[in-house]
mmCIF file with all atom_site columns, C-alpha atoms in Angstrom:
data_model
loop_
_atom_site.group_PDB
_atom_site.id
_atom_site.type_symbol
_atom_site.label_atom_id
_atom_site.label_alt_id
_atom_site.label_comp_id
_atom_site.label_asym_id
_atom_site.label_entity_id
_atom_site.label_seq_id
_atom_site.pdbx_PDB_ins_code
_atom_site.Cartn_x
_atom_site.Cartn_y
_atom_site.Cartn_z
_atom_site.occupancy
_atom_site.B_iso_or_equiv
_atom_site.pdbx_formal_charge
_atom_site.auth_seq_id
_atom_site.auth_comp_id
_atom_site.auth_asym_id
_atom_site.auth_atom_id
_atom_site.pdbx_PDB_model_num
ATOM 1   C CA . UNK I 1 1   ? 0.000   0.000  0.000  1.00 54.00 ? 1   UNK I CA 1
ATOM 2   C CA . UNK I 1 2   ? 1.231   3.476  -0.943 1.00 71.00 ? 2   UNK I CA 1
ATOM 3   C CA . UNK I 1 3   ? 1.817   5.901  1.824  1.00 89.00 ? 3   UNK I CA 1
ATOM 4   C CA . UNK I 1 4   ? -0.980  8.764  1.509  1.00 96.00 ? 4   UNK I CA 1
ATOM 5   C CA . UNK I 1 5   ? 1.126   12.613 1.943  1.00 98.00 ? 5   UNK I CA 1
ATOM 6   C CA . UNK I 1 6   ? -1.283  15.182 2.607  1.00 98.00 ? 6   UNK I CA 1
ATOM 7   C CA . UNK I 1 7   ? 0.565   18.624 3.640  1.00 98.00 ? 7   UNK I CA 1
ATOM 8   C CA . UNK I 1 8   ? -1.992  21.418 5.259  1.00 98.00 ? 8   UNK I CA 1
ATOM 9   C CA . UNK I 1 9   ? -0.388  24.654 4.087  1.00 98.00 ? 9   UNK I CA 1
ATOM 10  C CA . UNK I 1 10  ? -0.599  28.277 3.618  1.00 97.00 ? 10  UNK I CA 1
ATOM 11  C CA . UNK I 1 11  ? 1.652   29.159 0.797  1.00 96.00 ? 11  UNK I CA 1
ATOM 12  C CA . UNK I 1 12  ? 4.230   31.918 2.530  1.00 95.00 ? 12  UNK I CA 1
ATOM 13  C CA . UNK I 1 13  ? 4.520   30.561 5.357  1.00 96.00 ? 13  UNK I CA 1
ATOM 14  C CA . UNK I 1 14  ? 8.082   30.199 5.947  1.00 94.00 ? 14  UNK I CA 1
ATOM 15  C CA . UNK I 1 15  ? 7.572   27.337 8.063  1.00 97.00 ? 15  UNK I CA 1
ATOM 16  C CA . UNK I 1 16  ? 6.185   25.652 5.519  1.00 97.00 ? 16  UNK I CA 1
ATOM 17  C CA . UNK I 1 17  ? 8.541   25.667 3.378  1.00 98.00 ? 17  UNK I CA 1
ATOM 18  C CA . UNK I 1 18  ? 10.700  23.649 5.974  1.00 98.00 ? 18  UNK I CA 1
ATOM 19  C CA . UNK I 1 19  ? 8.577   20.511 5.711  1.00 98.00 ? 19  UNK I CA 1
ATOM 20  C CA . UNK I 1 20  ? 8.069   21.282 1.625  1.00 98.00 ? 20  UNK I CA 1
ATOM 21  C CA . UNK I 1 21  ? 11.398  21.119 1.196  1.00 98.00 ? 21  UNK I CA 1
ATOM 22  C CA . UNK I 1 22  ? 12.078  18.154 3.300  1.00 98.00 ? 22  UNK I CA 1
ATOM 23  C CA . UNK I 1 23  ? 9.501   15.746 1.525  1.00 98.00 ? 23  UNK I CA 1
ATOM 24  C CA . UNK I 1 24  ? 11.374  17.463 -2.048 1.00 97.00 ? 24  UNK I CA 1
ATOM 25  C CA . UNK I 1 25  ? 15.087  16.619 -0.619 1.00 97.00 ? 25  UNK I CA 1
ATOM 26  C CA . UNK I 1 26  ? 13.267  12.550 0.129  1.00 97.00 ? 26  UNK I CA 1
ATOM 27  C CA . UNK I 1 27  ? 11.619  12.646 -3.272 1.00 96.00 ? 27  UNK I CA 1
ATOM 28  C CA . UNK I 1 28  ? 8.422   11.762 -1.248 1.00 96.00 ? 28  UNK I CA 1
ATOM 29  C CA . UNK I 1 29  ? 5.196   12.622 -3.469 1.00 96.00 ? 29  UNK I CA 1
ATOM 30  C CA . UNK I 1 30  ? 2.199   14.539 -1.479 1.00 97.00 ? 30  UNK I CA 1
ATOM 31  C CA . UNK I 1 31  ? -0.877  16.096 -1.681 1.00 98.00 ? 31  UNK I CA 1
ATOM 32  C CA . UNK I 1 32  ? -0.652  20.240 -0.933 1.00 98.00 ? 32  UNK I CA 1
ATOM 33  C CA . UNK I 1 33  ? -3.575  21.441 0.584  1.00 98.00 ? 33  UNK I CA 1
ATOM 34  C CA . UNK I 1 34  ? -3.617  25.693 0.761  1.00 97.00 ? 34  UNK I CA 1
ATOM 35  C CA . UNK I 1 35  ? -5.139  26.899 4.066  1.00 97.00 ? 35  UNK I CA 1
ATOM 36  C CA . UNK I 1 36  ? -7.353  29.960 4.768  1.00 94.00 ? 36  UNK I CA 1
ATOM 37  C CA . UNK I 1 37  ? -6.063  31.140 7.881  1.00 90.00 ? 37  UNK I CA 1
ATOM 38  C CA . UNK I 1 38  ? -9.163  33.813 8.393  1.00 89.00 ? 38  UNK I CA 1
ATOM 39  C CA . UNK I 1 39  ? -11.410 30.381 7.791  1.00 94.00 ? 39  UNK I CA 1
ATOM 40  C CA . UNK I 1 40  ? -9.923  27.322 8.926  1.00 95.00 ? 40  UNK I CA 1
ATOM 41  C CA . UNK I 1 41  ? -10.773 24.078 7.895  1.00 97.00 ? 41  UNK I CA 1
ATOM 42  C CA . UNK I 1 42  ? -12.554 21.485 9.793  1.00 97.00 ? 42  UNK I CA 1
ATOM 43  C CA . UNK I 1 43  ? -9.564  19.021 8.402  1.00 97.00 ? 43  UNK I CA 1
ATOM 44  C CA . UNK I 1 44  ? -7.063  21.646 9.924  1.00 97.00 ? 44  UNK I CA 1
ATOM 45  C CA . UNK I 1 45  ? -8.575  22.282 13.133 1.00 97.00 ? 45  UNK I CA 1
ATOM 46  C CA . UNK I 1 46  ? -9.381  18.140 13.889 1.00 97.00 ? 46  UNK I CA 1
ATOM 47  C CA . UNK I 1 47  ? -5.809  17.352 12.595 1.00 98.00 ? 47  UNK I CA 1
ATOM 48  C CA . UNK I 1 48  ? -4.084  20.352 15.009 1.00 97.00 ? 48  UNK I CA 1
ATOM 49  C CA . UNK I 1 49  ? -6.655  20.693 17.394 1.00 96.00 ? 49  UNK I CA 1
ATOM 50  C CA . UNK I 1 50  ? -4.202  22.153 20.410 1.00 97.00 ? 50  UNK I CA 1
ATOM 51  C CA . UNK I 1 51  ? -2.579  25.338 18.128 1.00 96.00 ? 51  UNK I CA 1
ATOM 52  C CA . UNK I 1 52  ? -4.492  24.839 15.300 1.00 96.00 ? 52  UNK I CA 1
ATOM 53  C CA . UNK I 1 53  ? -1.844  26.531 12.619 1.00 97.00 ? 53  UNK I CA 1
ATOM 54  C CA . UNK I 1 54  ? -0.143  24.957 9.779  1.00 97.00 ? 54  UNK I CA 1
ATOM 55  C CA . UNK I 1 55  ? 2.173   23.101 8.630  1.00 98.00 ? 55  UNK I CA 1
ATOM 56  C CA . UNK I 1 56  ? 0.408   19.697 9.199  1.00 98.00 ? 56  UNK I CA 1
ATOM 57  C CA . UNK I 1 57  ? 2.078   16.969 7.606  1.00 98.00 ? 57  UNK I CA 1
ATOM 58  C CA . UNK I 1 58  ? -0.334  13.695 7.349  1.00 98.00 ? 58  UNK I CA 1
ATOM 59  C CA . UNK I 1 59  ? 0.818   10.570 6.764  1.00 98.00 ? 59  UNK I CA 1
ATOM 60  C CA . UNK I 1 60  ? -1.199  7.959  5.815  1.00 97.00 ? 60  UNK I CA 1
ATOM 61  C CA . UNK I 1 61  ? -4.246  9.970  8.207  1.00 97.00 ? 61  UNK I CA 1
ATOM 62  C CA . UNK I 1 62  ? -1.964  10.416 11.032 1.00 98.00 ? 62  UNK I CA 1
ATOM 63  C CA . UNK I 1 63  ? -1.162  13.879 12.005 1.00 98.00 ? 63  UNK I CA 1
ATOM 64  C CA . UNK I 1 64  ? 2.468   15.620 12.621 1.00 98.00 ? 64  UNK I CA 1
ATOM 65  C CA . UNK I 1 65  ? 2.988   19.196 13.813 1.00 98.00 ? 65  UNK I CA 1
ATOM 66  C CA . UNK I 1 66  ? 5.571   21.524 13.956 1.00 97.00 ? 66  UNK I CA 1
ATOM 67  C CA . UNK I 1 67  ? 7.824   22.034 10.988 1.00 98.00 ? 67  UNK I CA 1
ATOM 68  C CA . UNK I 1 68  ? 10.910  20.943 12.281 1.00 98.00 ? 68  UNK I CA 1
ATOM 69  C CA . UNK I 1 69  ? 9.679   18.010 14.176 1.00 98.00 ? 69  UNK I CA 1
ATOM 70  C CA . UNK I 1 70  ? 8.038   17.296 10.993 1.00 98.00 ? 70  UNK I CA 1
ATOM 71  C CA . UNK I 1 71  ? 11.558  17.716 9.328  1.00 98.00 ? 71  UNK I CA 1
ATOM 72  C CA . UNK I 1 72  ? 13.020  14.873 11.312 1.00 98.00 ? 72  UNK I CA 1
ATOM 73  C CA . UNK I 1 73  ? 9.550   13.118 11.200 1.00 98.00 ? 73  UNK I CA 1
ATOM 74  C CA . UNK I 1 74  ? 10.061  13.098 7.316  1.00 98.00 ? 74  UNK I CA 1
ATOM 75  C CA . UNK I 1 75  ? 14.243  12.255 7.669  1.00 98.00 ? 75  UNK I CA 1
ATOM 76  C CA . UNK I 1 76  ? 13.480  8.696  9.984  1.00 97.00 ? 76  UNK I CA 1
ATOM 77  C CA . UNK I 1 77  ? 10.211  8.103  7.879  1.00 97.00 ? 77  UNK I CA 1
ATOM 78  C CA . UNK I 1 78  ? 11.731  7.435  4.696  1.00 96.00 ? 78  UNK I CA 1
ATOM 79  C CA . UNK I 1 79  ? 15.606  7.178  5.694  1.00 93.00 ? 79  UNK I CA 1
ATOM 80  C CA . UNK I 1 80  ? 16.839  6.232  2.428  1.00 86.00 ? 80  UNK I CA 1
ATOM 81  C CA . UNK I 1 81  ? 18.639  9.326  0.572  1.00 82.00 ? 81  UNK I CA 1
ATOM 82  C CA . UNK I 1 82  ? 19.156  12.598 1.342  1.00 91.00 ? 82  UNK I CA 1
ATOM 83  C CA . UNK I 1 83  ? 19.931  12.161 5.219  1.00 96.00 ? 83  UNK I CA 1
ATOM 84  C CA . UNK I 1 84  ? 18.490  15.475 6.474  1.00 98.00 ? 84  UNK I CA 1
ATOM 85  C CA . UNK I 1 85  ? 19.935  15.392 10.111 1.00 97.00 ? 85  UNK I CA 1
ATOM 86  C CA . UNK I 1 86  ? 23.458  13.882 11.348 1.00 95.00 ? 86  UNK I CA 1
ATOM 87  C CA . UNK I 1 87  ? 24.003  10.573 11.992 1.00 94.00 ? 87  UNK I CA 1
ATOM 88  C CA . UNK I 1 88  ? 26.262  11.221 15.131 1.00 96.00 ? 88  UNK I CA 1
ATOM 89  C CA . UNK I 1 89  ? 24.282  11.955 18.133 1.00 97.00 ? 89  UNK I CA 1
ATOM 90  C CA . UNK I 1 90  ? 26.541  14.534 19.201 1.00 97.00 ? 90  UNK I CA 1
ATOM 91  C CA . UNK I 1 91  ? 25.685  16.531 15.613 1.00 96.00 ? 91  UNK I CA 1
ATOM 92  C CA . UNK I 1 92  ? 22.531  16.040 16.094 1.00 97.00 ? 92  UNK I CA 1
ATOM 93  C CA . UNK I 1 93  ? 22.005  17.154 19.456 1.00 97.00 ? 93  UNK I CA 1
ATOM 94  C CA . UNK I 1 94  ? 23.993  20.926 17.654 1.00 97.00 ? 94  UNK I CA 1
ATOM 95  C CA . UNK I 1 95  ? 21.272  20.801 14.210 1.00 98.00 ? 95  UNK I CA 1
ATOM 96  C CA . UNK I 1 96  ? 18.806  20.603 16.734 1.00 98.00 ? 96  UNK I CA 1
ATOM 97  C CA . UNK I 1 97  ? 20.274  23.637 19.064 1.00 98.00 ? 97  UNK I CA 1
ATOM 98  C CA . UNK I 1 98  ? 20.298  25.621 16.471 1.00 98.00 ? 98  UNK I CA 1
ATOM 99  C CA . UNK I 1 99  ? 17.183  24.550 14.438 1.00 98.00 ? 99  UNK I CA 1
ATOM 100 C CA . UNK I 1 100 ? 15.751  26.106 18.178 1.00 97.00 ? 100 UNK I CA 1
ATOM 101 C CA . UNK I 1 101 ? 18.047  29.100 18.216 1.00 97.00 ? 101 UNK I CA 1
ATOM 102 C CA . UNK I 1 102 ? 16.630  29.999 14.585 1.00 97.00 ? 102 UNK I CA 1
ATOM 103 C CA . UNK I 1 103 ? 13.219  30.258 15.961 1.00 96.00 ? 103 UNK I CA 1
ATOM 104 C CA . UNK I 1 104 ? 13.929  32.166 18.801 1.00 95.00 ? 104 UNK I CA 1
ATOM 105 C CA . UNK I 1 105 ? 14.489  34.729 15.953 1.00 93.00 ? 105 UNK I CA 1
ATOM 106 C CA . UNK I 1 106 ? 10.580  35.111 15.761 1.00 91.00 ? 106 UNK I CA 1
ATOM 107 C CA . UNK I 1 107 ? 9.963   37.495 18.674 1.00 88.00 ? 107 UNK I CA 1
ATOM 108 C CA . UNK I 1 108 ? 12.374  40.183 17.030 1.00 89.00 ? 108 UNK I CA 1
ATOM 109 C CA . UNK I 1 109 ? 11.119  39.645 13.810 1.00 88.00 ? 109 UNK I CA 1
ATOM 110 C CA . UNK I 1 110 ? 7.447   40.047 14.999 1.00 86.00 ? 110 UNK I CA 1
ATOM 111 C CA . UNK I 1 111 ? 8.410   43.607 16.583 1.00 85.00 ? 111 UNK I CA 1
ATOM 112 C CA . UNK I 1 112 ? 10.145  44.187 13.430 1.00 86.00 ? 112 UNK I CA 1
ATOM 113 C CA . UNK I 1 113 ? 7.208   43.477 10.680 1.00 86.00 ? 113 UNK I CA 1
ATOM 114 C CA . UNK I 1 114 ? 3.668   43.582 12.453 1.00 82.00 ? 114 UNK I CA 1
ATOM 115 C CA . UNK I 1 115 ? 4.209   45.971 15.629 1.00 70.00 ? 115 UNK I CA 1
ATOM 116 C CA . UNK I 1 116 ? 4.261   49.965 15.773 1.00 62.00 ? 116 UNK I CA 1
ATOM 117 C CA . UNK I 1 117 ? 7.382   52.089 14.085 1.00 73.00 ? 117 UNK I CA 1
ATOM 118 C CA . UNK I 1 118 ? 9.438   53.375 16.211 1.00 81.00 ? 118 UNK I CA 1
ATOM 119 C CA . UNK I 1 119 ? 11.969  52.300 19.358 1.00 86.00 ? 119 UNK I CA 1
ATOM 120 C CA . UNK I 1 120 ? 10.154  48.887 19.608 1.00 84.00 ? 120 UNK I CA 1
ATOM 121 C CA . UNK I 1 121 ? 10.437  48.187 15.750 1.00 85.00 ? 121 UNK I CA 1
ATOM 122 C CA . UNK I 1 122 ? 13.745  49.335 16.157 1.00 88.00 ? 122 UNK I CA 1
ATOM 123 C CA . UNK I 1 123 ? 14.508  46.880 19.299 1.00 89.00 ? 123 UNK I CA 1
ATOM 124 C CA . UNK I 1 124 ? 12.993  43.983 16.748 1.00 89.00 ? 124 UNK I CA 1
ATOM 125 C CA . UNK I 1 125 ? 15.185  45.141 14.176 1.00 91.00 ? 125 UNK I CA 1
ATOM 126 C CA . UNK I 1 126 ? 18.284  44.938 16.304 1.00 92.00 ? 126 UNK I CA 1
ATOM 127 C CA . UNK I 1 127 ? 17.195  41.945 18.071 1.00 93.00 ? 127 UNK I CA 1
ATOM 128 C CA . UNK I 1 128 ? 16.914  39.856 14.628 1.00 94.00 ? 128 UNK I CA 1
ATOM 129 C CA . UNK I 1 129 ? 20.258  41.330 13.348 1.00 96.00 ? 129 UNK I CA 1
ATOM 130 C CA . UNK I 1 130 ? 22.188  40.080 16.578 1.00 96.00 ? 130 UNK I CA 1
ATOM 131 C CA . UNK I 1 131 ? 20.702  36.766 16.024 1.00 96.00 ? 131 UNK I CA 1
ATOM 132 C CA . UNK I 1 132 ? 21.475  36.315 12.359 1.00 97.00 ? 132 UNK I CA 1
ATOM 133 C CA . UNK I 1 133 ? 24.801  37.346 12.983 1.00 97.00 ? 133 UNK I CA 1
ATOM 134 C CA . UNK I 1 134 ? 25.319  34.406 15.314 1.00 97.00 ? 134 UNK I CA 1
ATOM 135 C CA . UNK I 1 135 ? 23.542  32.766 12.692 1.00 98.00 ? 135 UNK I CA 1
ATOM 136 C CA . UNK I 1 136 ? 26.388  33.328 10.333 1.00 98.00 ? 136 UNK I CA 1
ATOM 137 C CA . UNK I 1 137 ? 29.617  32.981 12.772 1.00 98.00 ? 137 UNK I CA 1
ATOM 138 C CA . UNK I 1 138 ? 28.194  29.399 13.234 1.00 97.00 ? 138 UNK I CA 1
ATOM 139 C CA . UNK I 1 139 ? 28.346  29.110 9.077  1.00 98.00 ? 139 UNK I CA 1
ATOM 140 C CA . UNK I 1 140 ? 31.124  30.532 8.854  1.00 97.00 ? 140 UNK I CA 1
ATOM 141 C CA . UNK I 1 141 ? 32.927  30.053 5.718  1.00 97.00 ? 141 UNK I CA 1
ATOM 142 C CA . UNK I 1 142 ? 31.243  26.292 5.181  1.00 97.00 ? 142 UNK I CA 1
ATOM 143 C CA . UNK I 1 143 ? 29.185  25.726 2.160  1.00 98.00 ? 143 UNK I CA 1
ATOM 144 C CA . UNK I 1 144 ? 25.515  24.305 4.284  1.00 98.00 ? 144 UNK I CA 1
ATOM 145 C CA . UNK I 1 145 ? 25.775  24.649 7.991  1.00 98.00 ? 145 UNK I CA 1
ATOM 146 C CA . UNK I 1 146 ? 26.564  20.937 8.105  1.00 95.00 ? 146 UNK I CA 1
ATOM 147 C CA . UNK I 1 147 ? 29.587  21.429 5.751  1.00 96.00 ? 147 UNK I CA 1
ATOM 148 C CA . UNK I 1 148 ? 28.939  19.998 2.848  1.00 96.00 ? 148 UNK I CA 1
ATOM 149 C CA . UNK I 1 149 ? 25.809  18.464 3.104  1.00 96.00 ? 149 UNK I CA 1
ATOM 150 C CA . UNK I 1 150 ? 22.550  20.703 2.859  1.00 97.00 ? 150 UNK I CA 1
ATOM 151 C CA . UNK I 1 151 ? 20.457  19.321 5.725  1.00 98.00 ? 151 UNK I CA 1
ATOM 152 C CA . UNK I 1 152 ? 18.358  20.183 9.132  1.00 98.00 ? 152 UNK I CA 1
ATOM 153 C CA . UNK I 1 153 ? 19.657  23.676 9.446  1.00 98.00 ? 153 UNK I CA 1
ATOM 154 C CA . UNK I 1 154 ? 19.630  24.826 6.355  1.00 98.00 ? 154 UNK I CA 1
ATOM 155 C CA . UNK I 1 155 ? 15.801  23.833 5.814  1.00 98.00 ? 155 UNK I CA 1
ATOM 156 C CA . UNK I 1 156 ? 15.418  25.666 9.199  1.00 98.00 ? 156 UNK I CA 1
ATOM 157 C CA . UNK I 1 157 ? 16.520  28.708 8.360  1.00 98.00 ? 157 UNK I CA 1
ATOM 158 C CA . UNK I 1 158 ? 16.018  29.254 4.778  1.00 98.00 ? 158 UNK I CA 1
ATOM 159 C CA . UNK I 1 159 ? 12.552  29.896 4.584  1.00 95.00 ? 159 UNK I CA 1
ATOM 160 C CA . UNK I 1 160 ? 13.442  33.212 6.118  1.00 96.00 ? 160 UNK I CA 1
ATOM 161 C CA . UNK I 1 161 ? 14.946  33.758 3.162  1.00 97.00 ? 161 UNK I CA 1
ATOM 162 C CA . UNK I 1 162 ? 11.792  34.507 0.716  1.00 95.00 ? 162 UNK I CA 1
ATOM 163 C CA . UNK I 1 163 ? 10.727  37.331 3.560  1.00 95.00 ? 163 UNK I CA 1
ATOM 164 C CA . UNK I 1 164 ? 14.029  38.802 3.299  1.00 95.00 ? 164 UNK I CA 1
ATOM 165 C CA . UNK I 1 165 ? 12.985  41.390 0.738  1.00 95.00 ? 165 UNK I CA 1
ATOM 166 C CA . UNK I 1 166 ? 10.394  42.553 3.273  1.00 93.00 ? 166 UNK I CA 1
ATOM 167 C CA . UNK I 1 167 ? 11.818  42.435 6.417  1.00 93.00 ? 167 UNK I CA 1
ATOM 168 C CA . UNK I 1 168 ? 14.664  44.666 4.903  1.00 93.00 ? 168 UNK I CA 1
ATOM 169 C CA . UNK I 1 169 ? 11.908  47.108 3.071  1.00 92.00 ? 169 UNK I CA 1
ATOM 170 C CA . UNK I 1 170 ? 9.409   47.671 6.169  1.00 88.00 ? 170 UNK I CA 1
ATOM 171 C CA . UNK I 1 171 ? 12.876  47.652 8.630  1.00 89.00 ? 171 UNK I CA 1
ATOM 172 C CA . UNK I 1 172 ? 14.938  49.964 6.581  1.00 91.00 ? 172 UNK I CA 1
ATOM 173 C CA . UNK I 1 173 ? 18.153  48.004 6.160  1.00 93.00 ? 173 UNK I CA 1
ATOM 174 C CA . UNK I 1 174 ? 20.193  45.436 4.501  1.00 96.00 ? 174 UNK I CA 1
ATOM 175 C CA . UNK I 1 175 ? 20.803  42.150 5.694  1.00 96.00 ? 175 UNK I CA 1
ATOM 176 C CA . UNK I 1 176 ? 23.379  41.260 2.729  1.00 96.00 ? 176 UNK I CA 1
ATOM 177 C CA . UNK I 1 177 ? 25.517  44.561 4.130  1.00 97.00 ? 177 UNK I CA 1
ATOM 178 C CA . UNK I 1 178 ? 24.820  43.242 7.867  1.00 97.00 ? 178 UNK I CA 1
ATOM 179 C CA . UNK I 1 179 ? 25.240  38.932 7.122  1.00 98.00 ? 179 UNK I CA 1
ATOM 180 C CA . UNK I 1 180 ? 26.850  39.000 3.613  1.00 98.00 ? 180 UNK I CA 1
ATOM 181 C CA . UNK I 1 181 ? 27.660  34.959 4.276  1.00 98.00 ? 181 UNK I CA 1
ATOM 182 C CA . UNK I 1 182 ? 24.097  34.301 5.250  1.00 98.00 ? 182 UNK I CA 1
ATOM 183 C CA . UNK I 1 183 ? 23.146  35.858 1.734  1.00 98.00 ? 183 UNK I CA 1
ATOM 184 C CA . UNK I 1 184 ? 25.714  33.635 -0.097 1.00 98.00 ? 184 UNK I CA 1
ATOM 185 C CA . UNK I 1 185 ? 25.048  30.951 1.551  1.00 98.00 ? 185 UNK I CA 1
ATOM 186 C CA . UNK I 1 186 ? 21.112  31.683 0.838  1.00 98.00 ? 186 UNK I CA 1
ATOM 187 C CA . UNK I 1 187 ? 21.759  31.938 -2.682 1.00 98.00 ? 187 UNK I CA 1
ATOM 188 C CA . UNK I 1 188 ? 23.764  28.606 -2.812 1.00 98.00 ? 188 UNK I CA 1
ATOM 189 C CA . UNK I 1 189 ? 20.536  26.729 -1.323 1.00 98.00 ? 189 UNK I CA 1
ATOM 190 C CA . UNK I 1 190 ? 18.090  28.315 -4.038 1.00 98.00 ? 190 UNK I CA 1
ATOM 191 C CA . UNK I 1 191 ? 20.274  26.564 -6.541 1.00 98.00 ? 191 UNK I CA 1
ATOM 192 C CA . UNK I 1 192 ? 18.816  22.928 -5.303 1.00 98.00 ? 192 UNK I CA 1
ATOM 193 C CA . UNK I 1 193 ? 15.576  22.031 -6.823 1.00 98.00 ? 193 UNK I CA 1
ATOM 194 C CA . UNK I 1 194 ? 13.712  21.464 -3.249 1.00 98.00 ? 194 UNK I CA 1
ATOM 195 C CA . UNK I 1 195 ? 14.482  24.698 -2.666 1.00 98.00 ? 195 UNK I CA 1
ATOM 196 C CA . UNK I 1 196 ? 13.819  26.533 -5.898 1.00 97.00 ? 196 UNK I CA 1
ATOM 197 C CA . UNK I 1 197 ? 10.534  24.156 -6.098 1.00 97.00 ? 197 UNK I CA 1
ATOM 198 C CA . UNK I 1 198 ? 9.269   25.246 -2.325 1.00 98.00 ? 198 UNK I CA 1
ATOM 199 C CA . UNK I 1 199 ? 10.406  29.004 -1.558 1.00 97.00 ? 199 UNK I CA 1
ATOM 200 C CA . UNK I 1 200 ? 7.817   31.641 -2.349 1.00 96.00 ? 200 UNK I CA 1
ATOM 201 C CA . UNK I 1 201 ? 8.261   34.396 -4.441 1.00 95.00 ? 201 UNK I CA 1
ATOM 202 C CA . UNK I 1 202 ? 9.905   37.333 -2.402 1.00 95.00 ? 202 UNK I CA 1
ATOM 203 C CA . UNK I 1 203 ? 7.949   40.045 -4.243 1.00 95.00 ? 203 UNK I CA 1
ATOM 204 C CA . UNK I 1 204 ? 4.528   38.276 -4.071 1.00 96.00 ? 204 UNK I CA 1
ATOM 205 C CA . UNK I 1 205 ? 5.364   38.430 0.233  1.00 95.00 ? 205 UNK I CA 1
ATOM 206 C CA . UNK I 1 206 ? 6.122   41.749 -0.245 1.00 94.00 ? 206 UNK I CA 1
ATOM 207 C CA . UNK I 1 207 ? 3.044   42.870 -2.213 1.00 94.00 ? 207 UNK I CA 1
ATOM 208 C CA . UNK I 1 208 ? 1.145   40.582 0.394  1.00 93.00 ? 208 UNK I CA 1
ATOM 209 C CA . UNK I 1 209 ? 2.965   42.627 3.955  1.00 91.00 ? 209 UNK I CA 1
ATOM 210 C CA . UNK I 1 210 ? 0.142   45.505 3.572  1.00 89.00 ? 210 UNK I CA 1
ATOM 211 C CA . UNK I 1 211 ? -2.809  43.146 3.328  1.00 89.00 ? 211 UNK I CA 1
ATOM 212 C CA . UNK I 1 212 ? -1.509  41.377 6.416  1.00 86.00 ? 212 UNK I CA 1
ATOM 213 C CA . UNK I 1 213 ? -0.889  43.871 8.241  1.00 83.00 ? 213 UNK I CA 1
ATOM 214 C CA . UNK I 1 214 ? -4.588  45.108 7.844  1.00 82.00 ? 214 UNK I CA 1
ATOM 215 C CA . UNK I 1 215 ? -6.362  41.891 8.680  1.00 77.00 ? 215 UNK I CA 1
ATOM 216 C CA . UNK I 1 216 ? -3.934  42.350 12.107 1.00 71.00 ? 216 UNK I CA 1
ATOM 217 C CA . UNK I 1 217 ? -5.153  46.181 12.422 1.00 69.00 ? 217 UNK I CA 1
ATOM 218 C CA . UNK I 1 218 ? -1.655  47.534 12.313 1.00 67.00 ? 218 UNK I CA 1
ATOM 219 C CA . UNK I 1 219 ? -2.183  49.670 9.341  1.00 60.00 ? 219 UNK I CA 1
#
């Protein structure tokens, strides 16, 4: 029997694009379901019931949640190629420190985009660039964070990527002049199919900012 891949999905969501590109990088075929966030599904909500928020990944009518837990869901699931976290427990204990560390980058970045201008959008603006930069020092000058091998932290982090363009218009900076290594590196991933096949369009997110921001009665 076929395994049944259903993915419950809301098309820039940059955690999303975590397990997209995961079931890509396993060459695992699955159904993509969009999700109206402003009208949830009945699927959605019985699938998540506790956060009830996307990504779900459901295999063969069993739910998973969380993108990255659904990363390494989708890496023991189907084992075969494309090994997506270390096989040393010791590197895998570090993807998964800073799989965490990469989310922790969500409480600047929500300051930054969807709060009030001014010192607190400045904080979130600082607070994301400090981060990013630690980001980077643990790249270094490697080609994937796990040398290289494109894998857990890459997939963590590069769905940031596609909101780049807006986090740097509605923040008033540039992250290539503030992580020029994280851009390279960025640019290096979008060359891989999974990637190019999963990541959103930067300017559709960008277009997409002021409609979001009005359904959250920011502007």
């Amino acid at each position: 029997m076929a395994d049944e891949v259903i993915l419950l999905d809301y098309w820039p969501s940059l955690f999303g694009v975590r397990t997209r590109i995961a079931l890509e990088e396993k060459n695992i075929k699955f159904h993509y379901r969009e999700q109206d966030l402003c009208n949830k599904s009945a699927l959605l909500l019985e699938m998540n019931p506790v956060h009830k928020k996307i990504p779900v990944l459901i295999h063969n009518g069993k739910p998973v949640c969380e993108s990255l837990n659904q990363v390494e869901y989708i890496d023991e699931t189907w084992p075969r190629e494309n090994s997506l976290l270390p096989s040393d427990p010791y590197q895998r204990a570090q993807a998964r420190f800073w799989g965490d560390f990469i989310d922790k980058m969500l409480p600047g970045l929500e300051k930054l985009m969807w709060r009030a201008k001014g010192e607190e959008q400045e904080a979130g603006k600082k607070e994301f660039i400090e981060m990013l930069k630690t980001v980077e020092s643990q790249l270094g000058d490697k080609t994937y964070f796990g040398g290289e091998t494109f894998g857990y932290v890459d997939i963590a982090l590069i769905g940031f990527y596609g909101w780049f363009d807006a986090f740097e218009k509605y923040g008033n900076f540039s992250i290539e002049a503030e992580c020029p290594k994280i851009i390279s590196w960025a640019k290096r991933c979008v060359k891989r199919d999974s990637v190019a096949k999963s990541l959103p369009d930067s300017d559709k997110i960008t277009e997409l900012v002021p409609e979001l921001k009005k359904k959250k009665g920011i502007e």
